[in-house]
Coordinates of C-alpha atoms and ligand atoms in Angstrom, one line a residue:
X1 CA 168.5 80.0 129.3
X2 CA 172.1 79.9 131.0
X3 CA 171.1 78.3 134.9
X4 CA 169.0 75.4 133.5
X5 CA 171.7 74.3 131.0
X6 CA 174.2 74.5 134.3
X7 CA 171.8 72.6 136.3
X8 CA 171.3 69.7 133.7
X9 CA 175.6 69.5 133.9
X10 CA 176.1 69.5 137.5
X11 CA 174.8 65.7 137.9
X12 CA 177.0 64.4 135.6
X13 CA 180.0 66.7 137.1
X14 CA 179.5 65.1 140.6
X15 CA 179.6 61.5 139.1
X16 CA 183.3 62.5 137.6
X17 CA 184.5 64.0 140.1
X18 CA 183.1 61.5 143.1
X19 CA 184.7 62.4 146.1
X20 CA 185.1 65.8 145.0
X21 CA 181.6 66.3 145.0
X22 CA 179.9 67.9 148.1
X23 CA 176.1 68.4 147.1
X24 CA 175.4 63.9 147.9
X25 CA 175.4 62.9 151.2
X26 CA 177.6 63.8 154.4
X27 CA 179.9 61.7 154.6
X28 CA 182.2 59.5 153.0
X29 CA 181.2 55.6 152.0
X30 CA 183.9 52.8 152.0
X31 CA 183.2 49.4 150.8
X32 CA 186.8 48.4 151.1
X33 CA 186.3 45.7 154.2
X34 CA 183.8 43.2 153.6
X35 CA 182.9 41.0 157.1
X36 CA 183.3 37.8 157.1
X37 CA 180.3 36.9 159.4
X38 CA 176.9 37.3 157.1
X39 CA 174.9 35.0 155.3
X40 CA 171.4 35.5 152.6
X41 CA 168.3 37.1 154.1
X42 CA 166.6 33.8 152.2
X43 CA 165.6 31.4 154.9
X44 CA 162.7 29.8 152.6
X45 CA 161.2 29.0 149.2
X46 CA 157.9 29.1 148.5
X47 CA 155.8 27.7 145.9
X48 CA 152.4 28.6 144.5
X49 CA 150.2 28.7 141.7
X50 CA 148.6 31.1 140.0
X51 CA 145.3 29.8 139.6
X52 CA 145.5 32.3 136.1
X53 CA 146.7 32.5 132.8
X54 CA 149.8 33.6 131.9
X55 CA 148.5 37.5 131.0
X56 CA 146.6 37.8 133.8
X57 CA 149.0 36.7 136.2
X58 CA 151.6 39.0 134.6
X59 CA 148.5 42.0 135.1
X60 CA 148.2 40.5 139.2
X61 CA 152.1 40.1 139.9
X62 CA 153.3 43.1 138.1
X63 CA 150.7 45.1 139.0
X64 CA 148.5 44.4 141.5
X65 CA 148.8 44.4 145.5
X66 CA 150.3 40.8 145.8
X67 CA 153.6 39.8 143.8
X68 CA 156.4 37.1 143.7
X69 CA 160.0 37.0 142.7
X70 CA 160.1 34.6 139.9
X71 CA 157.1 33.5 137.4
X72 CA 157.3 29.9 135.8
X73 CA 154.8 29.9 132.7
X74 CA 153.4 27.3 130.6
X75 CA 154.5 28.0 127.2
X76 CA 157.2 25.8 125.2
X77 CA 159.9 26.9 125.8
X78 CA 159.1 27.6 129.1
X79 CA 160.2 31.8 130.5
X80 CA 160.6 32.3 134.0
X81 CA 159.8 36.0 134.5
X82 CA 161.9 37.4 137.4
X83 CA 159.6 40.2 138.6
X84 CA 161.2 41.4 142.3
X85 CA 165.2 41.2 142.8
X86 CA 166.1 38.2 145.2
X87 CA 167.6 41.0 147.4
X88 CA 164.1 42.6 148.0
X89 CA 160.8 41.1 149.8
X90 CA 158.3 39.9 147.4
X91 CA 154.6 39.9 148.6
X92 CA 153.6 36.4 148.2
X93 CA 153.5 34.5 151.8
X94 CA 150.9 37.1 153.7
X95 CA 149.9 35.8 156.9
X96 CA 152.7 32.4 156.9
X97 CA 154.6 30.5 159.6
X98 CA 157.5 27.9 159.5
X99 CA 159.2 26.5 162.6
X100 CA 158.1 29.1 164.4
X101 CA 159.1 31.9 162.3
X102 CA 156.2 34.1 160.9
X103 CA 155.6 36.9 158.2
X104 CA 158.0 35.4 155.6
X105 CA 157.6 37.6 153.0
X106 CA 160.8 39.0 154.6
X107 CA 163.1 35.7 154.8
X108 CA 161.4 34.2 151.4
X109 CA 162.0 33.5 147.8
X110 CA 158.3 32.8 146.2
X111 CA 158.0 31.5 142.9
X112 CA 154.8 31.8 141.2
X113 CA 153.5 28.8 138.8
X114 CA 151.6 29.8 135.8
X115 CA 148.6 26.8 136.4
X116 CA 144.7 26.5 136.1
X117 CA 144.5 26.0 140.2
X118 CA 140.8 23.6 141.3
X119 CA 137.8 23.2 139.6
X120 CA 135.0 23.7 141.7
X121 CA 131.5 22.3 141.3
X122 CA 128.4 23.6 142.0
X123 CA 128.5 22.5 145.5
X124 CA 131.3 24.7 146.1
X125 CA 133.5 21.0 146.3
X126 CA 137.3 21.9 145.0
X127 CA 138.7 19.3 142.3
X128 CA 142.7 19.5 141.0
X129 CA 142.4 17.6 137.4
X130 CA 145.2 20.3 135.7
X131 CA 148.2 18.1 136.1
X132 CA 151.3 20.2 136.0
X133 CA 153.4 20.6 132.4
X134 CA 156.3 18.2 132.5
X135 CA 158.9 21.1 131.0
X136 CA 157.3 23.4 133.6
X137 CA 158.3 20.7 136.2
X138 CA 161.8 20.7 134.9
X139 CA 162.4 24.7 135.1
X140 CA 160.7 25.1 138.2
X141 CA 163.5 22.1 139.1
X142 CA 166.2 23.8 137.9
X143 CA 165.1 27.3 139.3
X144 CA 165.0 25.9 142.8
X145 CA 167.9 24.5 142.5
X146 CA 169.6 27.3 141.7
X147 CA 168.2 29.4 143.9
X148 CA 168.8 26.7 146.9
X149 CA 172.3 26.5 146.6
X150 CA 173.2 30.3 146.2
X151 CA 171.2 31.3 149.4
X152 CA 171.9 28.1 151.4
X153 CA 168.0 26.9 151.8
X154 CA 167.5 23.7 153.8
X155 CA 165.5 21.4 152.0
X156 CA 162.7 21.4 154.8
X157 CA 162.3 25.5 154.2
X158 CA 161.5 24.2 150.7
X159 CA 157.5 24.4 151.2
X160 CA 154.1 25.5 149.2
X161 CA 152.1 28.3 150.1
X162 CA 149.9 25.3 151.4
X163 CA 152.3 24.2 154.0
X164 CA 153.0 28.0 155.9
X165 CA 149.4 29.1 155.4
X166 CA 147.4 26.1 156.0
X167 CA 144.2 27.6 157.0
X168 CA 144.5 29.6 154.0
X169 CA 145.7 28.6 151.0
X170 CA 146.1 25.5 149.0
X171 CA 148.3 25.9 146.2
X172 CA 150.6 24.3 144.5
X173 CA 147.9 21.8 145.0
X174 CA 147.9 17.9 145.0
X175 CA 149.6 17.4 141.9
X176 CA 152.6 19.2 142.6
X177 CA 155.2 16.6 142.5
X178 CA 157.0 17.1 145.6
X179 CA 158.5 13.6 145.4
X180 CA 160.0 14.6 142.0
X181 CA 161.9 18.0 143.8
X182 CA 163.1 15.5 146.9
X183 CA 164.5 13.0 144.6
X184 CA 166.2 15.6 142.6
X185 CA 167.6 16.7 146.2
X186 CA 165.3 19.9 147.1
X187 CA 162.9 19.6 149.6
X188 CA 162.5 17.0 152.2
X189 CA 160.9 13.6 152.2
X190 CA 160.2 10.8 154.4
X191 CA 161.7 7.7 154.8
X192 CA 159.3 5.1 152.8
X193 CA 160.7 2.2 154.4
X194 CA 160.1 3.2 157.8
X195 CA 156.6 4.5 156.7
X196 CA 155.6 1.5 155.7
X197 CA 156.7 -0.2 158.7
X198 CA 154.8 2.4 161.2
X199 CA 151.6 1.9 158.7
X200 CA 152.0 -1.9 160.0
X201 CA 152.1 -1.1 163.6
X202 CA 149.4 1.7 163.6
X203 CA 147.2 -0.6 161.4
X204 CA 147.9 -3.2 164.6
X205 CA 147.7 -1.1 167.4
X206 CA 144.9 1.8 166.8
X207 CA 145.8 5.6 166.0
X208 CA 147.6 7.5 168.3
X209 CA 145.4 10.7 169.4
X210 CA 145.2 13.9 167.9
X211 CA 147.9 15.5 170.3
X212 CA 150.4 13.4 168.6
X213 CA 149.7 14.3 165.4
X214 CA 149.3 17.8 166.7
X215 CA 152.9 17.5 168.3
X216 CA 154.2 16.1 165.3
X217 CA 153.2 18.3 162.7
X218 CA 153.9 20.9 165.1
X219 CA 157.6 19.2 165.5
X220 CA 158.0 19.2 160.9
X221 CA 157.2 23.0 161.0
X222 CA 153.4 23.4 161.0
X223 CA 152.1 26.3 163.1
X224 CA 149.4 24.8 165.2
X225 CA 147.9 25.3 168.7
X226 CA 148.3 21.7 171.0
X227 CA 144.6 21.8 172.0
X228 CA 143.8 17.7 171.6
X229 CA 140.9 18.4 169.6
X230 CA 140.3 17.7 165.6
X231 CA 139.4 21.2 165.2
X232 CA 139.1 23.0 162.1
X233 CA 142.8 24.1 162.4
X234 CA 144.1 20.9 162.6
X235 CA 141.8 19.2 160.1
X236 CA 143.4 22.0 157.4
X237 CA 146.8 21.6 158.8
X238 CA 146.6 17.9 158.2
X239 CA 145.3 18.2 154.7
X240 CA 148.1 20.6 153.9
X241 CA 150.5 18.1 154.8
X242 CA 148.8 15.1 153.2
X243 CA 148.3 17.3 149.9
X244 CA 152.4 17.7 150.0
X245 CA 153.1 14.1 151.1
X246 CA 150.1 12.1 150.3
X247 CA 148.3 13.3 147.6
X248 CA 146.2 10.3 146.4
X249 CA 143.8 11.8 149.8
X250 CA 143.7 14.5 151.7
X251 CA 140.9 15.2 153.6
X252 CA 142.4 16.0 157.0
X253 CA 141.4 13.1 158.7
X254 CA 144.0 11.5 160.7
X255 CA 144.7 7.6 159.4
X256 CA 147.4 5.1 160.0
X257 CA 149.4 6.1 156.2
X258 CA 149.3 9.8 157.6
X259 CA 150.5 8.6 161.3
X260 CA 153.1 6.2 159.6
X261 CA 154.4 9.4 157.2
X262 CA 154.3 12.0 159.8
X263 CA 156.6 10.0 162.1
X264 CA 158.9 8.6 159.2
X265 CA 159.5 12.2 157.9
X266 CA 163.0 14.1 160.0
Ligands
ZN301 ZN1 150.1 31.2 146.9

């Protein structure tokens, strides 16, 4: 039994002896210099929901074909499972655009929500009545925060799942308070004082056509094609972006609030 006793020692010899060791690799690595020029691979947050309990989220996340890097659940106090490392891609955004930029899985932080998701009836018509846990609110707060200021994330990559796969998905849902994030500095919002006085002037003067709002949601980092037409694509693109900045309706049908938002927001 002498060569497998030898074999089990020869690991730990190498680790001693380091650069004395020639069984690794070919060559020799120094991390001594450190460039000056690099930044995070973390362009964007994204939020979600589960639309699952706790266990079974932990089951689809851990285990399953989809995951996330953080988990916010919905127990006092509330845990925030950290399920990928920052420094690796999570498999939350799928198919997903954002100024232009596509597949963001790669560039992405996604934090999971533990949350009911929509009822739906028996007309197959979606209803959010779930509202989100206020000490939930707070952690997913804090989390975003700190993630934010360690990778440098603008607050207009600060998006839902909603936002950069319109067509898609719809989570966090209506009663995500993305007001609540903005105020507390993380994610963008408009300017309410100018909305309120483009809501005046489109009230006055009629809508502007579905090109500008095409341009313009184009212009706050939707992906959508310019065709002029209230297409299916745009009638979900708008609804994503009402869901994230007018909630109290969004049914993808342009309107002078919408217009009056859409232009207010930088
Ligand atoms: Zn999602």
């Amino acid at each position: 039994m002498k060569t497998p006793r030898l074999l089990s020692v020869l690991p730990l010899a190498c680790a001693a002896l380091l650069a004395g060791c020639t069984t690794s690799k070919p060559y020799v690595l120094d991390t001594s210099h450190t460039a000056v020029s690099q930044d995070s691979r973390v362009r964007f947050i994204v939020l979600h929901y589960t639309a699952g309990d706790l266990d079974r989220s932990l089951q689809v996340l851990g285990r399953g074909r989809v995951s996330s890097h953080y988990l916010v659940d919905d127990k006092q106090p509330v845990t925030v499972y950290a399920l990928v490392d920052e420094n690796r891609a999570a498999w939350h955004a799928g198919v997903s655009s954002w100024y232009g930029q596509t597949a963001l899985n790669a560039s992405s932080i996604g934090i999971e929500i533990v949350h009911d998701g929509p009822q739906e009836d028996r007309y197959g018509n979606l209803s959010w009545a779930q509202p989100y846990d206020e000490a939930q609110i707070q952690a997913v707060i804090a989390l975003v925060r700190d993630i934010a200021q360690r990778h440098g994330v603008a607050p207009r990559n600060i998006v839902g799942h909603s936002d950069i796969a319109p067509l898609r998905k719809q989570d966090p849902g209506p009663l995500f308070p993305w007001k609540r994030l903005a105020d507390a500095g993380l994610g963008r919002w408009y300017d309410e004082a100018q909305a309120t006085h483009l809501r005046q002037r489109f009230d006055k003067q009629g809508l502007p056509d579905i090109g500008w709002f095409q341009d313009n949601l184009i212009r706050v980092g939707y992906a959508l094609d310019r065709t002029g037409l209230l297409d299916n694509a745009t009638r979900r693109t708008l609804s994503a972006f009402q869901m994230h900045y007018r909630p109290a309706r969004f049914d993808g049908q342009p309107d002078a609030e919408t217009a009056a938002i859409l232009q207010a927001l930088p």
